[in-house]
Amino acid sequence: MESTLKEMNQGPSKIDMDPKCTATGGVEDVYGEDRATEDQLVTPWTISVASGYTLLRDPHHNKGLAFTEKERDAHYLQGLLPPVVITQELQEKKLMHSIRQYQLPLQKYMAMMELEERNERLFYKLLIDNVEELLPVVYTPTVGEACQKYGSIFRRPQGLYISLKEKGKILEVLKNWPRRSIQVIVVTDGERILGLGDLGCQGMGIPVGKLALYTALGGVRPSACLPITIDVGTNNEQLLKDEFYIGLRQKRATGQEYADLLHEFMTAVKQNYGEKVLVQFEDFANHNAFELLAKYRSTHLVFNDDIQGTASVVLAGVVAALKLLGGSLADHKFLFLGAGEAGTGIAELIALELSKRTKASLEETRKKIWLVDSKGLIVSSRKDTLQHFKKPWAHEHEPIKNLLDAVKAIKPTVLIGTSGVGKTFTKEVIEAMASFNEKPLIMALSNPTSQSECTAEEAYTWSQGRAIFASGSPFDPVEYNGKVYIPGQANNAYIFPGFGFGLVISGAIRVHDEMLLAASEALAGQVTKENFEKGLIYPPFSIIRKISASIAANVAAKAYELGVATRLPRPANLVKYAESCMYTPTYRSYR
């Protein structure tokens, strides 16, 4: 029996022998579950037809008490479940009531992860229907705490762990993953998790959380998603001494050893999953993030959410805010605190959009954007000591050592924080911004909440209620002088699920900056007059699937325009096509 199963695993499957493409860019789903409409019957296949106790333990097909009498008879479930049959809606109501009883966000996170391991469709039903309430639980800020404590709360492995031990065998490791039609991979090496630093192998919480959002918010089916952590060690002494740490107990590999492992990984991904699989780099340290993106963007379908996703969502907020600020984009001046992946990525995309709108050169539009790093304002006299990605932002100006003096000297209309350091937008900084701007735009983007440059309450109070505010992590509404202010959230989750879905439905083989601009324009276009009246520069998350479909359509349209889309012929209505391809978590009926 064991040898027969081994032969089955090693031999070509029907999927391998007949790789027909689906509408959403993967290999054809032989048994029809992903193609089936909600009222069609599907067969719950695993290696064979899942039934009985096995079916109840299979999260992809388990429906718990929602199995009908007919399904219980057909699949040997009689006696394995209590006699009652309930609806998915009642299951959802019961679970939301249960989750709301927990006091700590981490407890809610663990409850959601346990649900995903038990009943995949119900997990996504909860997340989609209660997105504004559950997004902070499965994503920032709670996912940061989950990563810090990942070793202690670890129950079952999620995703693939590729360590230095697998060097030379990465292709074999990828083949151990049971799903073949992978469309989106989110990969991290755990060196710069949110604003929390090096969490090593415990950074797996980030790819898992991001891919949950690819499905819930963007509509990519769960079976097409693969979270991966590349473990090259950690420099976090606390983790190395932690008896519950789940990763390699060694200092981080660097230099050629690191580059060789990543190159083997990227080569193996393309060999195993093809040209159209999207690889999203997530939470790599600055030096590696820029190098990996530059190295592979011309040969692979790659995307860095920290550099490109953050840039796209912030640009959308700035473009939308013009309706409140007045004037054109070219009339504004930008000052950043933080010159890492996020800061320089946002700055470059704003400069690109300015160049597109004004027809001026990129070198010229960059001059409207200033950056402050840990050593002060980035100016041309520092050029010799700057990292390569900071050099384009070194403008002619006398040296300035701190943010407050930079604000007073530059007089920006927009202040953007990507420093990863909390409480850096002080009372004096906000007051200075408010002194020469009627409506200063303040964007405190660092995550999690504890690392935010200022709180929503501080921004509104110190500006006498005149600031337009957005943050990376969520803040509650603020009452000031009898008026309620609703802070916006410049959350990457607005962009990356729809952006990735647009690449998938068009069969794109490369990512271009024009696609990021298209995503920003689509998001900014979703902000309504009612949103603006509340001071919001982002639409509500309650309509995120509609937003994602619009972004996906815009990105796909740009892919076709640039000639990098392979899904032919081009659908006539890309928005309707995107909506029709979206995964829905409603239970299917079994034969």
Coordinates of C-alpha atoms in Angstrom, one line a residue:
M1 CA 0.0 0.0 0.0
E2 CA 2.8 2.4 1.0
S3 CA 4.7 1.8 -2.2
T4 CA 1.5 2.2 -4.3
L5 CA 0.8 5.6 -2.7
K6 CA 4.4 6.6 -3.3
E7 CA 4.1 5.7 -6.9
M8 CA 0.9 7.8 -7.1
N9 CA 2.7 10.8 -5.6
Q10 CA 5.7 10.5 -7.8
G11 CA 3.9 9.6 -11.0
P12 CA 2.2 12.1 -13.2
S13 CA -1.2 13.2 -12.0
K14 CA -4.1 14.0 -14.3
I15 CA -3.4 17.7 -13.6
D16 CA 0.3 17.2 -14.7
M17 CA -0.6 15.4 -17.9
D18 CA -3.3 17.8 -19.0
P19 CA -2.4 21.3 -18.0
K20 CA -5.3 23.3 -19.3
C21 CA -5.5 26.9 -18.2
T22 CA -8.5 28.2 -16.2
A23 CA -10.0 31.7 -16.4
T24 CA -8.0 32.6 -13.3
G25 CA -4.6 31.6 -14.6
G26 CA -3.9 28.3 -12.9
V27 CA -4.0 24.7 -14.0
E28 CA -7.4 23.3 -14.6
D29 CA -9.2 22.0 -11.5
V30 CA -10.0 18.5 -12.8
Y31 CA -12.9 17.8 -10.4
G32 CA -14.7 21.1 -11.1
E33 CA -15.0 22.5 -7.6
D34 CA -13.4 25.9 -8.5
R35 CA -15.4 26.1 -11.7
A36 CA -18.8 25.1 -10.3
T37 CA -21.5 27.6 -9.6
E38 CA -22.9 27.6 -6.1
D39 CA -25.9 25.5 -7.0
Q40 CA -24.0 22.8 -8.8
L41 CA -23.0 19.6 -7.1
V42 CA -19.3 18.9 -6.5
T43 CA -17.3 15.9 -5.4
P44 CA -15.2 16.3 -2.2
W45 CA -12.0 14.7 -3.6
T46 CA -8.8 14.3 -1.6
I47 CA -6.7 11.4 -2.9
S48 CA -9.9 9.5 -3.2
V49 CA -13.5 10.8 -2.4
A50 CA -13.4 12.1 1.2
S51 CA -16.0 10.6 3.4
G52 CA -16.8 9.8 7.0
Y53 CA -14.3 10.9 9.7
T54 CA -11.8 12.0 7.0
L55 CA -14.3 14.4 5.5
L56 CA -14.9 16.1 8.9
R57 CA -11.1 16.5 9.3
D58 CA -10.6 18.0 5.8
P59 CA -10.8 21.8 6.1
H60 CA -11.3 22.3 2.4
H61 CA -14.6 20.3 2.4
N62 CA -15.8 20.2 6.0
K63 CA -19.1 21.9 6.6
G64 CA -19.6 20.8 10.2
L65 CA -23.3 20.8 11.2
A66 CA -24.3 22.2 7.8
F67 CA -24.0 18.8 6.1
T68 CA -27.5 17.9 4.9
E69 CA -29.3 14.6 5.7
K70 CA -28.6 13.5 2.2
E71 CA -24.9 14.3 2.4
R72 CA -24.6 12.6 5.7
D73 CA -26.1 9.4 4.2
A74 CA -24.0 9.6 1.1
H75 CA -20.7 10.3 2.9
Y76 CA -20.9 8.0 5.9
L77 CA -21.4 10.8 8.4
Q78 CA -24.4 9.4 10.3
G79 CA -23.6 9.2 14.0
L80 CA -20.4 11.3 13.6
L81 CA -22.4 14.5 13.9
P82 CA -25.3 15.5 16.2
P83 CA -28.7 15.2 14.4
V84 CA -29.3 18.9 13.9
V85 CA -28.7 20.5 10.5
I86 CA -27.9 24.2 10.5
T87 CA -27.2 26.9 7.9
Q88 CA -23.8 28.5 7.2
E89 CA -25.3 31.8 8.3
L90 CA -26.2 30.4 11.7
Q91 CA -22.7 28.9 12.0
E92 CA -21.3 32.4 11.2
K93 CA -23.6 34.1 13.8
K94 CA -22.6 31.6 16.5
L95 CA -18.8 31.9 15.8
M96 CA -18.9 35.7 15.7
H97 CA -20.6 35.7 19.1
S98 CA -17.9 33.3 20.4
I99 CA -15.0 35.4 19.0
R100 CA -16.5 38.6 20.5
Q101 CA -16.3 37.0 23.9
Y102 CA -12.5 37.1 23.9
Q103 CA -10.9 40.1 25.5
L104 CA -7.5 39.9 23.9
P105 CA -6.9 40.4 20.1
L106 CA -4.4 37.5 20.2
Q107 CA -7.1 35.1 21.4
K108 CA -9.3 36.2 18.6
Y109 CA -6.4 35.6 16.1
M110 CA -5.9 32.1 17.4
A111 CA -9.6 31.4 17.2
M112 CA -9.7 32.5 13.6
M113 CA -6.6 30.4 12.7
E114 CA -8.1 27.4 14.4
L115 CA -11.3 27.9 12.3
E116 CA -9.2 28.1 9.1
E117 CA -7.6 24.8 9.9
R118 CA -11.1 23.3 10.6
N119 CA -13.4 24.8 8.1
E120 CA -11.9 26.9 5.3
R121 CA -15.1 28.2 3.7
L122 CA -16.6 29.3 7.0
F123 CA -13.3 31.1 7.9
Y124 CA -13.5 33.1 4.7
K125 CA -17.3 33.7 5.1
L126 CA -16.6 35.3 8.5
L127 CA -13.8 37.4 7.2
I128 CA -15.6 38.7 4.1
D129 CA -18.9 39.4 5.9
N130 CA -17.2 41.1 9.0
V131 CA -14.1 42.5 7.3
E132 CA -13.9 45.8 9.2
E133 CA -14.1 44.0 12.5
L134 CA -11.8 41.0 11.7
L135 CA -9.2 42.7 9.5
P136 CA -7.3 44.0 12.5
V137 CA -7.4 40.5 14.0
V138 CA -6.0 38.5 11.1
Y139 CA -3.7 41.3 9.8
T140 CA -2.1 44.4 11.4
P141 CA -1.8 45.1 14.3
T142 CA -2.6 41.7 15.8
V143 CA -0.5 39.7 13.4
G144 CA 2.6 41.5 14.7
E145 CA 2.0 40.1 18.2
A146 CA 1.2 36.7 16.7
C147 CA 4.6 36.6 15.0
Q148 CA 6.4 37.6 18.2
K149 CA 4.7 34.7 20.0
Y150 CA 4.5 32.3 17.0
G151 CA 6.6 29.7 18.7
S152 CA 4.4 29.6 21.7
I153 CA 1.1 29.5 19.8
F154 CA 2.3 27.2 17.0
R155 CA -0.1 24.3 16.6
R156 CA 0.0 23.1 13.0
P157 CA 2.3 24.2 10.2
Q158 CA 0.8 26.5 7.6
G159 CA 2.7 27.0 4.4
L160 CA 6.2 25.9 3.4
Y161 CA 9.4 26.4 5.5
I162 CA 12.5 26.5 3.4
S163 CA 15.8 26.7 5.4
L164 CA 19.5 26.5 4.6
K165 CA 19.2 22.8 5.3
E166 CA 17.2 22.5 2.1
K167 CA 19.9 24.1 -0.1
G168 CA 20.1 22.1 -3.3
K169 CA 16.7 20.5 -2.8
I170 CA 14.3 23.5 -2.9
L171 CA 12.5 22.2 -6.0
E172 CA 11.8 18.9 -4.2
V173 CA 10.5 20.9 -1.2
L174 CA 8.1 22.8 -3.4
K175 CA 6.8 19.6 -4.8
N176 CA 5.9 18.4 -1.3
W177 CA 3.2 21.1 -1.3
P178 CA -0.1 19.2 -2.1
R179 CA -1.5 21.8 -4.4
R180 CA -0.2 22.2 -7.9
S181 CA -2.1 25.2 -9.4
I182 CA -0.4 27.9 -7.4
Q183 CA -1.0 31.5 -8.6
V184 CA 0.2 33.6 -5.7
I185 CA 3.2 33.0 -3.4
V186 CA 3.9 35.4 -0.5
V187 CA 7.5 34.9 0.8
T188 CA 9.4 36.4 3.7
D189 CA 12.8 35.8 5.4
G190 CA 11.4 37.4 8.6
E191 CA 14.2 40.0 8.9
R192 CA 12.0 43.1 9.1
I193 CA 8.5 42.1 10.3
L194 CA 6.3 45.2 10.4
G195 CA 8.1 47.6 12.7
L196 CA 9.1 44.8 15.0
G197 CA 12.5 43.8 13.5
D198 CA 14.0 40.4 13.0
L199 CA 11.6 37.6 14.0
G200 CA 13.3 34.9 11.9
C201 CA 11.2 31.9 11.1
Q202 CA 8.3 33.2 13.2
G203 CA 7.6 35.7 10.5
M204 CA 5.4 33.0 8.8
G205 CA 2.4 34.8 10.3
I206 CA 2.8 37.5 7.7
P207 CA 2.6 35.4 4.5
V208 CA -0.3 33.4 6.1
G209 CA -2.2 36.6 6.9
K210 CA -1.5 38.3 3.6
L211 CA -2.8 35.3 1.6
A212 CA -5.9 35.1 3.7
L213 CA -6.6 38.7 2.5
Y214 CA -5.7 37.7 -1.1
T215 CA -8.7 35.3 -0.9
A216 CA -11.1 37.3 1.3
L217 CA -10.5 40.7 -0.2
G218 CA -9.2 40.0 -3.6
G219 CA -11.0 36.7 -4.6
V220 CA -8.0 34.5 -5.3
R221 CA -9.0 31.0 -4.4
P222 CA -7.3 29.5 -1.3
S223 CA -6.0 26.5 -3.1
A224 CA -4.0 28.8 -5.4
C225 CA -2.2 30.5 -2.5
L226 CA 1.1 29.4 -1.0
P227 CA 2.8 31.1 2.1
I228 CA 6.5 30.5 2.3
T229 CA 9.2 31.4 4.9
I230 CA 12.8 31.2 4.0
D231 CA 14.8 30.6 7.2
V232 CA 18.4 31.7 7.0
G233 CA 18.7 32.2 10.7
T234 CA 18.1 35.2 13.0
N235 CA 20.1 37.9 14.7
N236 CA 17.5 38.2 17.4
E237 CA 19.3 37.0 20.5
Q238 CA 16.0 36.7 22.5
L239 CA 14.6 34.2 19.9
L240 CA 17.9 32.2 19.7
K241 CA 17.6 31.7 23.5
D242 CA 13.9 31.0 23.4
E243 CA 13.2 27.2 24.0
F244 CA 10.0 27.5 22.0
Y245 CA 11.6 29.1 18.9
I246 CA 10.7 27.1 15.8
G247 CA 13.5 28.2 13.4
L248 CA 17.2 27.6 12.8
R249 CA 19.3 28.5 15.9
Q250 CA 22.1 30.4 14.1
K251 CA 23.0 33.9 13.0
R252 CA 21.6 35.1 9.7
A253 CA 23.3 33.9 6.5
T254 CA 24.4 36.9 4.4
G255 CA 26.3 37.7 1.2
Q256 CA 26.8 35.0 -1.4
E257 CA 25.3 32.2 0.7
Y258 CA 22.0 34.2 1.0
A259 CA 22.0 35.2 -2.6
D260 CA 22.5 31.6 -3.8
L261 CA 19.7 30.3 -1.7
L262 CA 17.3 33.0 -2.9
H263 CA 18.3 32.4 -6.5
E264 CA 17.7 28.7 -6.2
F265 CA 14.3 29.4 -4.7
M266 CA 13.3 31.8 -7.5
T267 CA 14.5 29.4 -10.2
A268 CA 12.6 26.5 -8.5
V269 CA 9.4 28.5 -8.3
K270 CA 9.4 29.3 -12.0
Q271 CA 10.3 25.7 -12.9
N272 CA 7.6 24.2 -10.7
Y273 CA 4.7 26.7 -11.2
G274 CA 5.5 28.5 -14.5
E275 CA 5.9 32.0 -15.7
K276 CA 2.6 33.4 -14.4
V277 CA 3.0 32.7 -10.7
L278 CA 3.1 35.9 -8.7
V279 CA 5.9 36.0 -6.1
Q280 CA 5.3 38.8 -3.5
F281 CA 8.3 39.6 -1.4
E282 CA 7.3 40.5 2.1
D283 CA 9.1 42.1 5.1
F284 CA 12.7 41.6 3.8
A285 CA 15.3 44.0 5.2
N286 CA 15.9 47.2 3.1
H287 CA 19.1 46.1 1.4
N288 CA 17.7 42.7 0.4
A289 CA 14.3 44.0 -0.6
F290 CA 15.7 46.5 -3.1
E291 CA 18.2 44.0 -4.5
L292 CA 15.7 41.2 -4.9
L293 CA 13.2 43.4 -6.7
A294 CA 15.8 44.9 -9.0
K295 CA 17.3 41.5 -9.8
Y296 CA 14.1 39.5 -10.5
R297 CA 11.6 42.1 -11.9
S298 CA 12.8 41.6 -15.4
T299 CA 12.7 37.7 -15.3
H300 CA 9.9 36.9 -12.9
L301 CA 6.4 38.1 -12.0
V302 CA 7.4 39.8 -8.7
F303 CA 6.0 42.4 -6.4
N304 CA 7.2 43.9 -3.2
D305 CA 4.3 45.1 -1.0
D306 CA 6.5 47.1 1.3
I307 CA 8.0 49.1 -1.5
Q308 CA 5.3 49.0 -4.2
G309 CA 2.0 48.2 -2.4
T310 CA 2.6 50.8 0.3
A311 CA 3.5 53.4 -2.4
S312 CA 0.4 52.6 -4.4
V313 CA -2.0 52.9 -1.5
V314 CA -0.4 56.2 -0.2
L315 CA -0.5 57.7 -3.7
A316 CA -4.2 56.9 -3.9
G317 CA -4.7 58.7 -0.6
V318 CA -2.8 61.7 -1.7
V319 CA -4.6 61.9 -5.1
A320 CA -8.0 61.5 -3.3
A321 CA -7.0 64.2 -0.7
L322 CA -6.5 66.8 -3.5
K323 CA -10.3 67.1 -3.4
L324 CA -10.0 68.4 0.2
L325 CA -6.7 70.2 -0.1
G326 CA -7.3 71.9 -3.4
G327 CA -4.9 72.5 -6.2
S328 CA -3.2 69.9 -8.4
L329 CA -0.6 67.3 -7.3
A330 CA 2.2 69.6 -8.7
D331 CA 1.1 72.3 -6.2
H332 CA 2.1 70.3 -3.2
K333 CA 5.4 69.6 -1.4
F334 CA 6.1 66.3 0.3
L335 CA 8.3 65.6 3.4
F336 CA 9.0 62.0 4.6
L337 CA 10.3 60.8 7.9
G338 CA 11.9 57.5 7.0
A339 CA 13.9 56.7 3.9
G340 CA 13.7 52.9 3.8
E341 CA 11.7 50.6 1.5
A342 CA 8.3 52.2 2.2
G343 CA 9.5 55.8 2.2
T344 CA 11.6 55.7 -1.0
G345 CA 9.0 53.5 -2.7
I346 CA 6.2 56.0 -2.0
A347 CA 8.4 58.9 -3.0
E348 CA 9.3 57.3 -6.3
L349 CA 5.6 56.5 -7.2
I350 CA 4.5 60.1 -6.3
A351 CA 7.3 61.4 -8.6
L352 CA 6.2 59.1 -11.4
E353 CA 2.6 60.3 -11.1
L354 CA 3.8 63.9 -11.1
S355 CA 5.9 63.2 -14.2
K356 CA 2.9 61.6 -15.9
R357 CA 0.6 64.5 -15.1
T358 CA 3.0 67.4 -15.8
K359 CA 5.2 65.8 -18.5
A360 CA 8.2 67.0 -16.6
S361 CA 11.2 64.6 -16.2
L362 CA 11.5 62.3 -13.2
E363 CA 14.6 64.1 -12.0
E364 CA 12.6 67.4 -11.9
T365 CA 9.5 66.0 -10.1
R366 CA 11.7 64.3 -7.5
K367 CA 12.7 67.8 -6.3
K368 CA 9.3 68.3 -4.8
I369 CA 9.9 65.4 -2.4
W370 CA 12.2 65.5 0.6
L371 CA 13.2 62.7 2.9
V372 CA 14.5 62.7 6.5
D373 CA 16.4 59.6 7.8
S374 CA 18.1 58.9 11.1
K375 CA 20.9 61.4 10.3
G376 CA 18.6 64.2 9.3
L377 CA 17.5 65.7 6.0
I378 CA 18.9 63.9 2.9
V379 CA 20.9 66.5 1.1
S380 CA 23.5 66.5 -1.7
S381 CA 26.4 67.1 0.7
R382 CA 25.7 63.6 2.2
K383 CA 25.6 61.8 -1.2
D384 CA 28.9 60.0 -0.8
T385 CA 27.8 58.2 2.4
L386 CA 24.2 57.4 1.3
Q387 CA 22.8 54.0 0.3
H388 CA 22.1 53.8 -3.4
F389 CA 18.3 53.9 -3.0
K390 CA 18.5 57.2 -1.1
K391 CA 20.8 59.1 -3.6
P392 CA 18.0 60.2 -6.0
W393 CA 16.5 62.2 -3.0
A394 CA 19.6 64.1 -2.1
H395 CA 18.8 67.7 -3.1
E396 CA 20.6 71.0 -2.7
H397 CA 20.0 72.3 0.8
E398 CA 22.0 73.1 3.9
P399 CA 22.2 70.1 6.4
I400 CA 19.3 69.8 8.9
K401 CA 19.6 67.4 11.8
N402 CA 16.0 66.9 12.9
L403 CA 12.4 66.6 11.7
L404 CA 11.1 69.8 13.3
D405 CA 13.7 72.0 11.7
A406 CA 13.2 70.2 8.4
V407 CA 9.4 70.9 8.5
K408 CA 10.1 74.6 9.3
A409 CA 12.6 74.9 6.5
I410 CA 10.9 72.9 3.7
K411 CA 7.3 73.9 4.6
P412 CA 5.7 70.8 3.2
T413 CA 1.9 70.5 2.6
V414 CA 2.1 66.7 3.1
L415 CA 4.0 64.9 5.9
I416 CA 4.4 61.2 5.6
G417 CA 5.9 58.9 8.3
T418 CA 7.5 55.6 7.4
S419 CA 10.1 55.5 10.1
G420 CA 8.9 52.5 12.1
V421 CA 9.5 54.7 15.2
G422 CA 6.5 55.7 17.3
K423 CA 5.7 59.3 18.7
T424 CA 8.1 61.0 16.2
F425 CA 5.4 63.4 14.9
T426 CA 5.5 65.5 18.1
K427 CA 3.2 68.3 19.1
E428 CA 5.7 70.9 17.8
V429 CA 5.9 69.1 14.4
I430 CA 2.1 69.0 13.9
E431 CA 1.7 72.6 15.1
A432 CA 4.4 73.7 12.7
M433 CA 2.5 71.9 9.8
A434 CA -0.7 73.6 10.9
S435 CA 0.9 77.0 11.0
F436 CA 1.5 77.3 7.3
N437 CA -1.2 74.9 6.0
E438 CA -4.9 75.4 6.3
K439 CA -5.4 71.6 6.0
P440 CA -2.1 69.7 6.5
L441 CA -2.1 66.1 5.3
I442 CA -0.6 63.9 8.0
M443 CA 0.1 60.3 7.2
A444 CA 1.5 58.3 10.1
L445 CA 2.0 54.9 8.3
S446 CA 4.3 52.8 10.6
N447 CA 2.9 49.6 11.9
P448 CA 1.8 48.2 14.3
T449 CA -0.2 50.9 16.3
S450 CA 2.6 51.2 18.9
Q451 CA 5.0 52.3 16.2
S452 CA 2.7 54.9 14.6
E453 CA 4.4 58.3 14.3
C454 CA 1.4 59.9 16.1
T455 CA -2.2 58.9 17.0
A456 CA -5.3 60.2 15.3
E457 CA -6.3 62.1 18.4
E458 CA -2.9 63.8 18.6
A459 CA -3.1 64.9 14.9
Y460 CA -6.6 66.3 15.2
T461 CA -6.0 68.0 18.6
W462 CA -2.6 69.5 17.8
S463 CA -3.9 70.9 14.5
Q464 CA -7.1 72.3 16.1
G465 CA -9.1 69.8 14.0
R466 CA -7.7 71.0 10.7
A467 CA -5.5 68.0 9.8
I468 CA -6.5 65.4 7.2
F469 CA -5.2 62.2 8.8
A470 CA -4.5 58.7 7.7
S471 CA -2.5 55.9 9.4
G472 CA -1.1 52.5 8.7
S473 CA -2.9 50.7 11.6
P474 CA -6.5 51.5 12.5
F475 CA -7.5 54.2 15.0
D476 CA -11.0 54.8 16.5
P477 CA -13.0 58.0 15.6
V478 CA -12.0 61.1 17.5
E479 CA -14.2 63.8 19.0
Y480 CA -12.7 67.3 19.0
N481 CA -14.6 70.5 19.8
G482 CA -18.0 68.7 19.4
K483 CA -17.1 67.3 16.0
V484 CA -16.4 63.6 15.2
Y485 CA -13.4 62.9 13.0
I486 CA -13.0 59.5 11.3
P487 CA -9.3 58.7 10.6
G488 CA -8.5 57.1 7.3
Q489 CA -6.4 53.9 7.2
A490 CA -3.7 53.8 4.4
N491 CA -3.8 50.0 4.6
N492 CA -1.9 48.0 2.0
A493 CA -4.9 45.6 2.1
Y494 CA -6.7 48.1 -0.2
I495 CA -4.2 47.5 -2.9
F496 CA -2.3 44.2 -2.9
P497 CA -5.3 41.8 -3.1
G498 CA -6.9 43.5 -6.1
F499 CA -3.5 44.2 -7.7
G500 CA -2.5 40.5 -7.5
F501 CA -5.9 39.4 -8.7
G502 CA -5.6 41.7 -11.7
L503 CA -2.2 40.1 -12.6
V504 CA -3.8 36.6 -12.2
I505 CA -6.9 37.2 -14.3
S506 CA -4.9 38.8 -17.1
G507 CA -2.2 36.1 -17.0
A508 CA 0.4 38.9 -16.7
I509 CA 4.1 37.8 -16.8
R510 CA 5.7 41.0 -15.5
V511 CA 4.9 43.9 -13.2
H512 CA 5.4 47.5 -14.5
D513 CA 5.2 50.8 -12.5
E514 CA 2.3 51.9 -14.8
M515 CA 0.3 49.1 -13.2
L516 CA 0.9 50.5 -9.7
L517 CA -0.3 53.9 -11.0
A518 CA -3.4 52.3 -12.5
A519 CA -4.1 50.6 -9.1
S520 CA -3.8 53.9 -7.2
E521 CA -6.1 55.7 -9.7
A522 CA -8.7 53.0 -9.3
L523 CA -8.6 53.2 -5.5
A524 CA -8.8 57.0 -5.4
G525 CA -11.8 56.8 -7.8
Q526 CA -13.7 54.8 -5.2
V527 CA -13.8 57.6 -2.7
T528 CA -17.3 59.1 -2.7
K529 CA -18.6 62.6 -1.9
E530 CA -20.0 61.2 1.3
N531 CA -16.6 59.9 2.3
F532 CA -15.0 63.3 1.6
E533 CA -17.6 65.1 3.7
K534 CA -16.4 63.0 6.7
G535 CA -12.8 63.9 6.0
L536 CA -12.0 60.5 4.6
I537 CA -9.5 59.9 1.8
Y538 CA -10.1 56.2 1.5
P539 CA -13.3 54.3 0.9
P540 CA -14.8 52.1 3.7
F541 CA -13.5 48.5 3.9
S542 CA -17.1 47.3 3.9
I543 CA -17.0 47.5 0.0
I544 CA -13.5 46.1 -0.3
R545 CA -14.5 43.3 -2.8
K546 CA -16.0 46.0 -5.1
I547 CA -12.8 48.1 -4.7
S548 CA -10.6 45.0 -5.5
A549 CA -12.6 44.2 -8.6
S550 CA -12.1 47.8 -9.8
I551 CA -8.4 47.7 -9.1
A552 CA -8.0 44.2 -10.7
A553 CA -9.8 45.5 -13.8
N554 CA -7.5 48.6 -14.1
V555 CA -4.4 46.6 -13.5
A556 CA -5.4 44.0 -16.1
A557 CA -6.3 46.7 -18.6
K558 CA -2.8 48.2 -18.2
A559 CA -1.3 44.7 -18.6
Y560 CA -3.1 44.2 -21.9
E561 CA -2.0 47.7 -23.0
L562 CA 1.6 47.0 -22.2
G563 CA 1.5 43.7 -23.9
V564 CA 2.4 41.5 -20.9
A565 CA -1.0 39.8 -20.5
T566 CA -1.3 36.3 -21.8
R567 CA -5.0 35.6 -21.1
L568 CA -6.5 36.0 -24.6
P569 CA -8.8 37.1 -25.9
R570 CA -9.2 40.1 -23.6
P571 CA -12.6 40.1 -21.9
A572 CA -14.9 42.9 -23.1
N573 CA -15.8 44.1 -19.6
L574 CA -12.9 43.6 -17.2
V575 CA -14.8 44.7 -14.1
K576 CA -17.5 42.1 -14.6
Y577 CA -14.9 39.5 -15.6
A578 CA -13.0 40.2 -12.4
E579 CA -16.2 39.9 -10.3
S580 CA -17.1 36.6 -12.0
C581 CA -13.7 35.1 -11.3
M582 CA -13.7 35.9 -7.5
Y583 CA -13.8 33.1 -5.0
T584 CA -16.9 32.9 -2.9
P585 CA -17.0 31.0 0.4
T586 CA -20.6 29.8 0.3
Y587 CA -20.9 26.0 1.0
R588 CA -21.2 23.7 -2.1
S589 CA -23.6 20.8 -2.2
Y590 CA -21.9 17.3 -2.4
R591 CA -23.0 14.4 -4.5

